[in-house]
Short mmCIF file of C-alpha atoms in Angstrom, two decimals:
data_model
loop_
_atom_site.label_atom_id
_atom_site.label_comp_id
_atom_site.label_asym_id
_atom_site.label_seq_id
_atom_site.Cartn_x
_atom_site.Cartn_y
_atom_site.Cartn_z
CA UNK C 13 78.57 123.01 122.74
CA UNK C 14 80.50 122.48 119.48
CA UNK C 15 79.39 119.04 118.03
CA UNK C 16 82.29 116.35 118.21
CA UNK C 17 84.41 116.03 114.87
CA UNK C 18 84.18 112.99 113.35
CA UNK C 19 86.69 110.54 112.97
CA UNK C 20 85.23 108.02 110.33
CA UNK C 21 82.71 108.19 107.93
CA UNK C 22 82.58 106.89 103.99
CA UNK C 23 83.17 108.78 101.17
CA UNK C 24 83.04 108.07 97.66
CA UNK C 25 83.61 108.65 93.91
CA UNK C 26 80.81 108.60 91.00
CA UNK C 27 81.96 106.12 88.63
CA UNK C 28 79.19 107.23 86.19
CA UNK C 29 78.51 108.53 82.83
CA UNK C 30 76.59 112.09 82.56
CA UNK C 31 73.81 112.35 79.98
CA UNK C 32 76.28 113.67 77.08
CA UNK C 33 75.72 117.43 76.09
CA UNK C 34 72.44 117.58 78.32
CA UNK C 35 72.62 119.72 81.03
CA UNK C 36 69.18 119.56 82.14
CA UNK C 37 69.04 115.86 82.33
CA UNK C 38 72.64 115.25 84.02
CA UNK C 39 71.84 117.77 86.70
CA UNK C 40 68.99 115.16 87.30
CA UNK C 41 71.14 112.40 87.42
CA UNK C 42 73.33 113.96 89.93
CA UNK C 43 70.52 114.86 92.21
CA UNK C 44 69.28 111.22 92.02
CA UNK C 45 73.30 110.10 92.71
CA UNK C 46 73.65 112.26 95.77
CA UNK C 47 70.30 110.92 97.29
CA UNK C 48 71.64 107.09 96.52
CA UNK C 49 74.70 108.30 98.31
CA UNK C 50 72.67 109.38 101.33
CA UNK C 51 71.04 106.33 101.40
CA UNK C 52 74.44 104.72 101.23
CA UNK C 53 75.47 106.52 104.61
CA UNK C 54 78.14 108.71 102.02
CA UNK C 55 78.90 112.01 104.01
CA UNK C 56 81.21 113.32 100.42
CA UNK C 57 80.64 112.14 97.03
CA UNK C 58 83.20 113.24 94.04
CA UNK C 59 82.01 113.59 90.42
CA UNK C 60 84.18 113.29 87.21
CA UNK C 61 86.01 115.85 85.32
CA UNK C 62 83.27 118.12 84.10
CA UNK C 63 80.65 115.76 84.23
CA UNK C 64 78.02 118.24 83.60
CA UNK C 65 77.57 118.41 80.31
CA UNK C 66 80.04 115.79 80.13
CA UNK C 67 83.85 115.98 78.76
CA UNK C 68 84.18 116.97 75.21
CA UNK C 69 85.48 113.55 73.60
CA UNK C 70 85.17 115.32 70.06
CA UNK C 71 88.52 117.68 70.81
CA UNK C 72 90.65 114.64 70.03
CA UNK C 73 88.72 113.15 67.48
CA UNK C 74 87.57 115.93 64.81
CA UNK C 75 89.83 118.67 62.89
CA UNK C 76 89.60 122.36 64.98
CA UNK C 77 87.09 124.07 61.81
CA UNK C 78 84.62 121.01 62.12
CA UNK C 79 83.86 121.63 65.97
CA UNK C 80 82.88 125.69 66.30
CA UNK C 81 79.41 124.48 66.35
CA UNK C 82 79.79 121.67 68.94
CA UNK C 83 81.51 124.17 71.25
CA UNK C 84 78.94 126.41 70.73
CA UNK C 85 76.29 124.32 71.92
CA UNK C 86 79.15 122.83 74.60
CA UNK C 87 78.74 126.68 75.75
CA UNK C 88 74.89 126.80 76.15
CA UNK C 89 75.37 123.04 77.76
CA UNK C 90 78.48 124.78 80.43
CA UNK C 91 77.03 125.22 84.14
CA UNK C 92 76.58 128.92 85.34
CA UNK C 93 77.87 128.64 89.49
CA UNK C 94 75.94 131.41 91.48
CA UNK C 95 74.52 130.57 94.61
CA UNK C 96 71.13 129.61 94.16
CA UNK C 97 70.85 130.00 90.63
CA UNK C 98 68.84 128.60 87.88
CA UNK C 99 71.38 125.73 87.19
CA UNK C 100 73.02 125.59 90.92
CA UNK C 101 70.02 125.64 92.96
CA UNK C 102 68.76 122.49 92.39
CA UNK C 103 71.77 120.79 93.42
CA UNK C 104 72.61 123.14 96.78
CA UNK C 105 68.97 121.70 97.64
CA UNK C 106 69.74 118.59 97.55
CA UNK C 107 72.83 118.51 99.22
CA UNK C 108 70.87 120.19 101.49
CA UNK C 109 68.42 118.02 102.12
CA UNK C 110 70.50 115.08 102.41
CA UNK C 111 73.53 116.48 104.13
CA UNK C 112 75.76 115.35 101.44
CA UNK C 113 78.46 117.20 100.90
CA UNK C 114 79.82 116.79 97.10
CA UNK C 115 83.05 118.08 94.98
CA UNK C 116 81.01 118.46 91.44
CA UNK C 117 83.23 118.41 87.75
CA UNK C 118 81.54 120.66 85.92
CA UNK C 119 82.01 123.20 82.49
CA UNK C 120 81.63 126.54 83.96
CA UNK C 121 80.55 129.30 82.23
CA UNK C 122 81.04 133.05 83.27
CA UNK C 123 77.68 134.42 83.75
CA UNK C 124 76.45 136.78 81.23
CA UNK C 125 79.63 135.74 79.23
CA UNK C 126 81.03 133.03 76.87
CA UNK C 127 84.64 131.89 78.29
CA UNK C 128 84.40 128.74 79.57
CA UNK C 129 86.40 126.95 82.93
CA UNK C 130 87.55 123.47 83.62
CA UNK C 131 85.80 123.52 87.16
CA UNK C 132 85.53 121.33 89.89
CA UNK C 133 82.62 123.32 92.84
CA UNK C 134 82.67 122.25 96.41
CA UNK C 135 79.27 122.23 98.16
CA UNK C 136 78.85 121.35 101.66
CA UNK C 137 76.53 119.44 103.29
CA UNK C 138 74.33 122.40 104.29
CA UNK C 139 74.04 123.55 100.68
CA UNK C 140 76.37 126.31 100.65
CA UNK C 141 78.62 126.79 97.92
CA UNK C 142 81.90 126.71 99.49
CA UNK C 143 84.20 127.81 96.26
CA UNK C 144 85.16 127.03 92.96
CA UNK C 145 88.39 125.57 91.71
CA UNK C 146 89.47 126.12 87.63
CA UNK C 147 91.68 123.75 86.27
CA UNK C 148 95.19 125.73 86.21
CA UNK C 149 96.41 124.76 82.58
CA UNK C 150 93.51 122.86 80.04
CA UNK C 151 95.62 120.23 78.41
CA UNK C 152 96.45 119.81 74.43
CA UNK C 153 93.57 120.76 72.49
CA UNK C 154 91.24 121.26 75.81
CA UNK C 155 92.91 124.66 75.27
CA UNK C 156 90.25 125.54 72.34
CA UNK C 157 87.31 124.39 74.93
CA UNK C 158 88.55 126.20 78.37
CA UNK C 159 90.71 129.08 79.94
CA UNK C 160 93.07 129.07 82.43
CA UNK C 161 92.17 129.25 85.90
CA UNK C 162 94.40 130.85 88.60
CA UNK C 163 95.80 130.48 91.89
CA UNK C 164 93.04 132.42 93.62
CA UNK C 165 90.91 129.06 93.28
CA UNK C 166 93.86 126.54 93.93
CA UNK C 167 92.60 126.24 97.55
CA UNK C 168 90.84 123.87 100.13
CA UNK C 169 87.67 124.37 101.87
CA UNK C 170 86.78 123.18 105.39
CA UNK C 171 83.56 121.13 104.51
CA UNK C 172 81.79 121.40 107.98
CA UNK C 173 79.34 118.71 107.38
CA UNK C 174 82.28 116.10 107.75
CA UNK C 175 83.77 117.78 110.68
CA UNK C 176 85.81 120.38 108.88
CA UNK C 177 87.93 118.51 107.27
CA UNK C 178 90.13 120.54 104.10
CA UNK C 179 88.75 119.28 100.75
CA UNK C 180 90.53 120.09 97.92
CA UNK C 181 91.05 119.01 93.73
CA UNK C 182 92.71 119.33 90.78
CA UNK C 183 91.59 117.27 87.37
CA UNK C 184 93.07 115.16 85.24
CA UNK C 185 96.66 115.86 84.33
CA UNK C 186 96.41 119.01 86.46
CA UNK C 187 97.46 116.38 89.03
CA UNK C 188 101.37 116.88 87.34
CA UNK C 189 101.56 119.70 88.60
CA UNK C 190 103.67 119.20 91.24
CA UNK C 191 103.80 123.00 91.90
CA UNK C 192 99.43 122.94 92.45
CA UNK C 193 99.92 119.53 94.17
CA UNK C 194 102.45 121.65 96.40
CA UNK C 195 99.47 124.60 96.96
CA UNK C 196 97.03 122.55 98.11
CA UNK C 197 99.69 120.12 100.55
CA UNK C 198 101.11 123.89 102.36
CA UNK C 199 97.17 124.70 102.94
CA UNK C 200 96.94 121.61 105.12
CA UNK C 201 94.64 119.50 102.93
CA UNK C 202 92.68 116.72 104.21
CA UNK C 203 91.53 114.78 101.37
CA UNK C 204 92.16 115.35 97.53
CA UNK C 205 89.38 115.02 94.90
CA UNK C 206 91.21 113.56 91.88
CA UNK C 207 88.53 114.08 89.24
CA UNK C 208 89.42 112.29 85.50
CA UNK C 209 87.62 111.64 82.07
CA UNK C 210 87.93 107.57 80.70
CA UNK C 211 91.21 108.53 79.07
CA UNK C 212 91.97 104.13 78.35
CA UNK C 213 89.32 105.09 75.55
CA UNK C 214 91.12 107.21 73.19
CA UNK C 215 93.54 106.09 70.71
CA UNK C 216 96.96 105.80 72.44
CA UNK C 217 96.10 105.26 75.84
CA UNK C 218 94.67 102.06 76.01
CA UNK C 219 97.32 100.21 77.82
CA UNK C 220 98.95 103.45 79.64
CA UNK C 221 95.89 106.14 81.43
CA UNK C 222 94.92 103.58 84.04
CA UNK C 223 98.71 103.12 85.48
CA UNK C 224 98.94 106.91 84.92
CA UNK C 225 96.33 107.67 86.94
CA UNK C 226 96.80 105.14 89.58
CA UNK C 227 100.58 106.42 90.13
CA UNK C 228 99.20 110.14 89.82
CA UNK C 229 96.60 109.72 92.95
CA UNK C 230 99.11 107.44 94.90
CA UNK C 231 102.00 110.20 94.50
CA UNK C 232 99.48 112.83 95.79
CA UNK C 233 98.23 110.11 98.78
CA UNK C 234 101.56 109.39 100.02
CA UNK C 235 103.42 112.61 99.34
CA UNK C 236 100.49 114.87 100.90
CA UNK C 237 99.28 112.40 103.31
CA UNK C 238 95.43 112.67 102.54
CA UNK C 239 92.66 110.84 101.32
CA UNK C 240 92.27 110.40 97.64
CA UNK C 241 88.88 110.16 96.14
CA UNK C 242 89.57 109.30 92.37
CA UNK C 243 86.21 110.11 90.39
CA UNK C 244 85.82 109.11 86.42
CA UNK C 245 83.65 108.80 83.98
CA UNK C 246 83.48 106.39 81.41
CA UNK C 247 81.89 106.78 77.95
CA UNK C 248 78.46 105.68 76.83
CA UNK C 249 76.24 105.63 73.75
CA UNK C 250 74.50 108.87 74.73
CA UNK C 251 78.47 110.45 74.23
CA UNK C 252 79.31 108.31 71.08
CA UNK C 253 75.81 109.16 69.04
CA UNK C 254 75.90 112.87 69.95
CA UNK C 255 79.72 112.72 68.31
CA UNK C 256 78.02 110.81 65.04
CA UNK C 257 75.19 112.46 65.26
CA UNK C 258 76.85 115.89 64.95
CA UNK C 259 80.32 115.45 63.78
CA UNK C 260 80.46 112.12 61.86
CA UNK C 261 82.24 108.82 61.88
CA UNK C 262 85.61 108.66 64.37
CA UNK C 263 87.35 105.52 65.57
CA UNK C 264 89.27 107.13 68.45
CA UNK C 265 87.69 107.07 71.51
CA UNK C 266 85.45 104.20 72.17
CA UNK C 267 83.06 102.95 74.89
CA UNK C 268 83.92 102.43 78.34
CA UNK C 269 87.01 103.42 80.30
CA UNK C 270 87.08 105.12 83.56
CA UNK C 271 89.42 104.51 86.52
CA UNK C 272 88.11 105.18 90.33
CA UNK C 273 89.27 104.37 93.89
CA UNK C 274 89.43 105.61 97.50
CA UNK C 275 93.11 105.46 98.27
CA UNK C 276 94.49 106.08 102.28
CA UNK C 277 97.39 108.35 102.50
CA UNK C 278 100.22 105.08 102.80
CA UNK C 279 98.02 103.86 99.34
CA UNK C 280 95.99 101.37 100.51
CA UNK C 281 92.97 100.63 98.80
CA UNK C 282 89.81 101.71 100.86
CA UNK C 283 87.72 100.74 97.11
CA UNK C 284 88.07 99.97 94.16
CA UNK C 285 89.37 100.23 91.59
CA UNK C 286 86.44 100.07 89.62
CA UNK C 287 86.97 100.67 85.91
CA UNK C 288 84.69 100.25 82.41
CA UNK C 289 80.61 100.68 81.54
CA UNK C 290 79.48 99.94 85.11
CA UNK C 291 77.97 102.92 87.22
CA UNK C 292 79.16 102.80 90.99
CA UNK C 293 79.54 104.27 93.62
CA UNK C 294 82.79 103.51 94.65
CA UNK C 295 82.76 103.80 98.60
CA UNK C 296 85.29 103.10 101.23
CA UNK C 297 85.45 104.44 105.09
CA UNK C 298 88.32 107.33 105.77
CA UNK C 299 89.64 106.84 109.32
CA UNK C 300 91.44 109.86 110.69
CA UNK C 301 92.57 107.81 113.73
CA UNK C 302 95.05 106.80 111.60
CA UNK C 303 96.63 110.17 110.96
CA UNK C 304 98.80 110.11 113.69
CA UNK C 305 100.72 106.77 112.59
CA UNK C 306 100.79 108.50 109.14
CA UNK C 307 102.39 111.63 110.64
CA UNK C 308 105.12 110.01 113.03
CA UNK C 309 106.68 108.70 109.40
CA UNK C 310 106.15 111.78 107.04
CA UNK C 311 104.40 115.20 107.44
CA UNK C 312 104.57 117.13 104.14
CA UNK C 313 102.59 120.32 105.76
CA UNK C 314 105.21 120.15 109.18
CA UNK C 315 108.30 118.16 110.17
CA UNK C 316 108.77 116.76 106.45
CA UNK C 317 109.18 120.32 105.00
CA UNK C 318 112.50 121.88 105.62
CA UNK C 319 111.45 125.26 105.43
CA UNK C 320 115.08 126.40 105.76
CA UNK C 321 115.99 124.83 102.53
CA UNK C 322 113.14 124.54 100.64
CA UNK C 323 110.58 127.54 100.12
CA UNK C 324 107.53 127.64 98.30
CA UNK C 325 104.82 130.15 97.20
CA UNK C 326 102.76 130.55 94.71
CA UNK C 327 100.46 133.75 93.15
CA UNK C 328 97.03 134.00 94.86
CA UNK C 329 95.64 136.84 93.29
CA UNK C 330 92.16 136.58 91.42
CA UNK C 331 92.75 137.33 87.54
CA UNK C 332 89.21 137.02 86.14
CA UNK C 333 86.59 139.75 86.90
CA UNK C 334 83.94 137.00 88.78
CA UNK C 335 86.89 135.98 91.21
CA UNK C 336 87.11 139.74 92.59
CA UNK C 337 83.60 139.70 93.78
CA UNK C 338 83.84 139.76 97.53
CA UNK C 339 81.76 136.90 98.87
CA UNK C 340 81.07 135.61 95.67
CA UNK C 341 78.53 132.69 96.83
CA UNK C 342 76.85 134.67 99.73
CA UNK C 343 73.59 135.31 98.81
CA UNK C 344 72.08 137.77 101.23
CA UNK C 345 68.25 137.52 101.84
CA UNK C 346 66.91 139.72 99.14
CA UNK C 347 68.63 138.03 96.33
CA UNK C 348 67.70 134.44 97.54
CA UNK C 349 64.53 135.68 97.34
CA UNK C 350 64.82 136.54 93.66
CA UNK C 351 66.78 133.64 93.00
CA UNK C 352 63.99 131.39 94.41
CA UNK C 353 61.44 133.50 92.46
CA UNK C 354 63.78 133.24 89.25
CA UNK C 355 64.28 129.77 89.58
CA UNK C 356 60.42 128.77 90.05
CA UNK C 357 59.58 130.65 86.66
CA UNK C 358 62.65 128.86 84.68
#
């Protein structure tokens, strides 16, 4: 007998700082994050923008021919996702072990290769690797750090360890997209995973990226009718001495920042928001009880759509040679066993 789908349960965003340009040590810190989220009674947890190794402040700050040797070493730093890898396994355990099901911001590097991905990985509660999204279009100067993902990874996935529920993401200003924002609403999504880097710290927009990103993840709550998790970082010492350490002097990002909340889909705060230096787990209870009162007003993915007028489609095919890998996270037997074995020697 199928087990009953559930109908409320809490869910949260990171409000946390990763340990800047260590990959090692911020995979740590979100293993010891997931388990205080299963001690917290969180069934899904949502990281930051590429919060392992942490998001590249230095892009806005230094000139291009200053930085090839921080994004070389922002390369070594990126996260390699294969199921049950060296730098994946660790965190598909504990998920795992908890039953935590997370959507993780990561720099993703093509194994074997160099090219880099603004990723956000969904992992169920079971451990599995359920896919990968890459950020569609890297913004300004992000285009010197990352490539541009595709729509074979601007998809959901039914995370079964909260009932099977469509999770879904796109980071930062990604979220203008109205055309991705569109993708993800005609695949029936469930709840969005808004993931964001403390952009009130850099020079600009100090008085402006919190009201951006609060209208951003309201637009996508009300329009879409889901839950919006709204995960950010903000910026610590570890991220402002690396940049001195190995760049020099800058005055335009500073510490602090970060903007996270659980929004319902008629934007009602479920928590926060929580912003600055303070790490948190922002949590607040999604009740899908109150779908239906949701729906009788608006339905984006039925009677709201006017198919007859308005048509919309977008290109799913993979473009890079990783995404053409049937099954691409199924690891059969034999190779978890080499995994394991590979992973125990590293």
């Amino acid at each position: 007998m199928a087990a009953p789908k559930l109908i409320k349960f809490t869910v949260a965003a990171a409000h946390a700082a990763p340990v800047f340009m260590d990959k090692k040590a911020t995979i740590k810190k979100v293993i010891r994050l997931i388990e205080q989220a299963a001690a917290e009674d969180i069934k899904l947890l949502v990281f930051p923008e590429t919060f392992i190794p942490g998001y590249p402040y230095w892009i806005e700050c230094y000139p291009p021919l200053k930085q090839a040797g921080a994004l070389v070493k922002y390369a070594e730093e990126s996260v390699v996702v294969e199921a049950n890898g060296q730098d994946m396994a660790p965190i598909q355990e504990v998920c795992r072990r908890t039953g935590v099901a997370i959507n993780l911001g990561v720099s993703e590097r093509i194994a074997d290769g160099h090219t880099l991905f603004n990723s956000q990985v969904t992992i169920d509660g079971d451990g599995t690797i359920l896919g990968v999204h890459r950020k569609l279009q890297p913004t300004y100067v992000e285009r010197m750090v990352w490539a541009q993902g595709n729509g074979s990874t601007l998809r959901n996935w039914p995370v079964s360890s909260i009932g099977g529920y469509n999770v879904g993401g796109l980071a930062c200003w990604e979220n203008t997209m109205n055309g991705a924002r569109q993708a993800l609403i005609s695949q029936n999504q469930h709840i969005h995973a808004g993931a964001w880097p403390a952009l009130s710290t850099m020079a600009g927009f100090e008085a402006v990226a919190d009201a951006q990103i609060e209208a951003l993840m309201k637009a996508h709550a009300l329009t879409a009718q889901v839950f919006v998790i709204t995960a950010s970082n903000y910026v610590d010492d570890t991220c402002l001495d690396w940049m001195k350490e190995n760049l020099g002097d800058q005055d335009l990002v500073k510490a602090g920042g970060g903007w996270s909340s659980v929004l319902h889909p008629f934007c009602a705060y479920l928590a926060g928001p929580h912003t600055g230096a303070e790490e948190k787990l922002v949590a607040g209870e999604v009740d899908f009880s109150q779908m239906g009162v949701v729906k009788v007003w608006i339905d984006a993915a039925g009677h709201y759509q006017r198919p007859e007028i308005l048509q919309f489609d977008f290109d799913r095919k993979p473009y890079w040679a990783d995404e053409k890998k049937a099954n691409r996270f199924r690891v059969g037997p034999e190779e978890k066993g080499s995994k394991e074995e590979e992973n125990e020697r590293a």
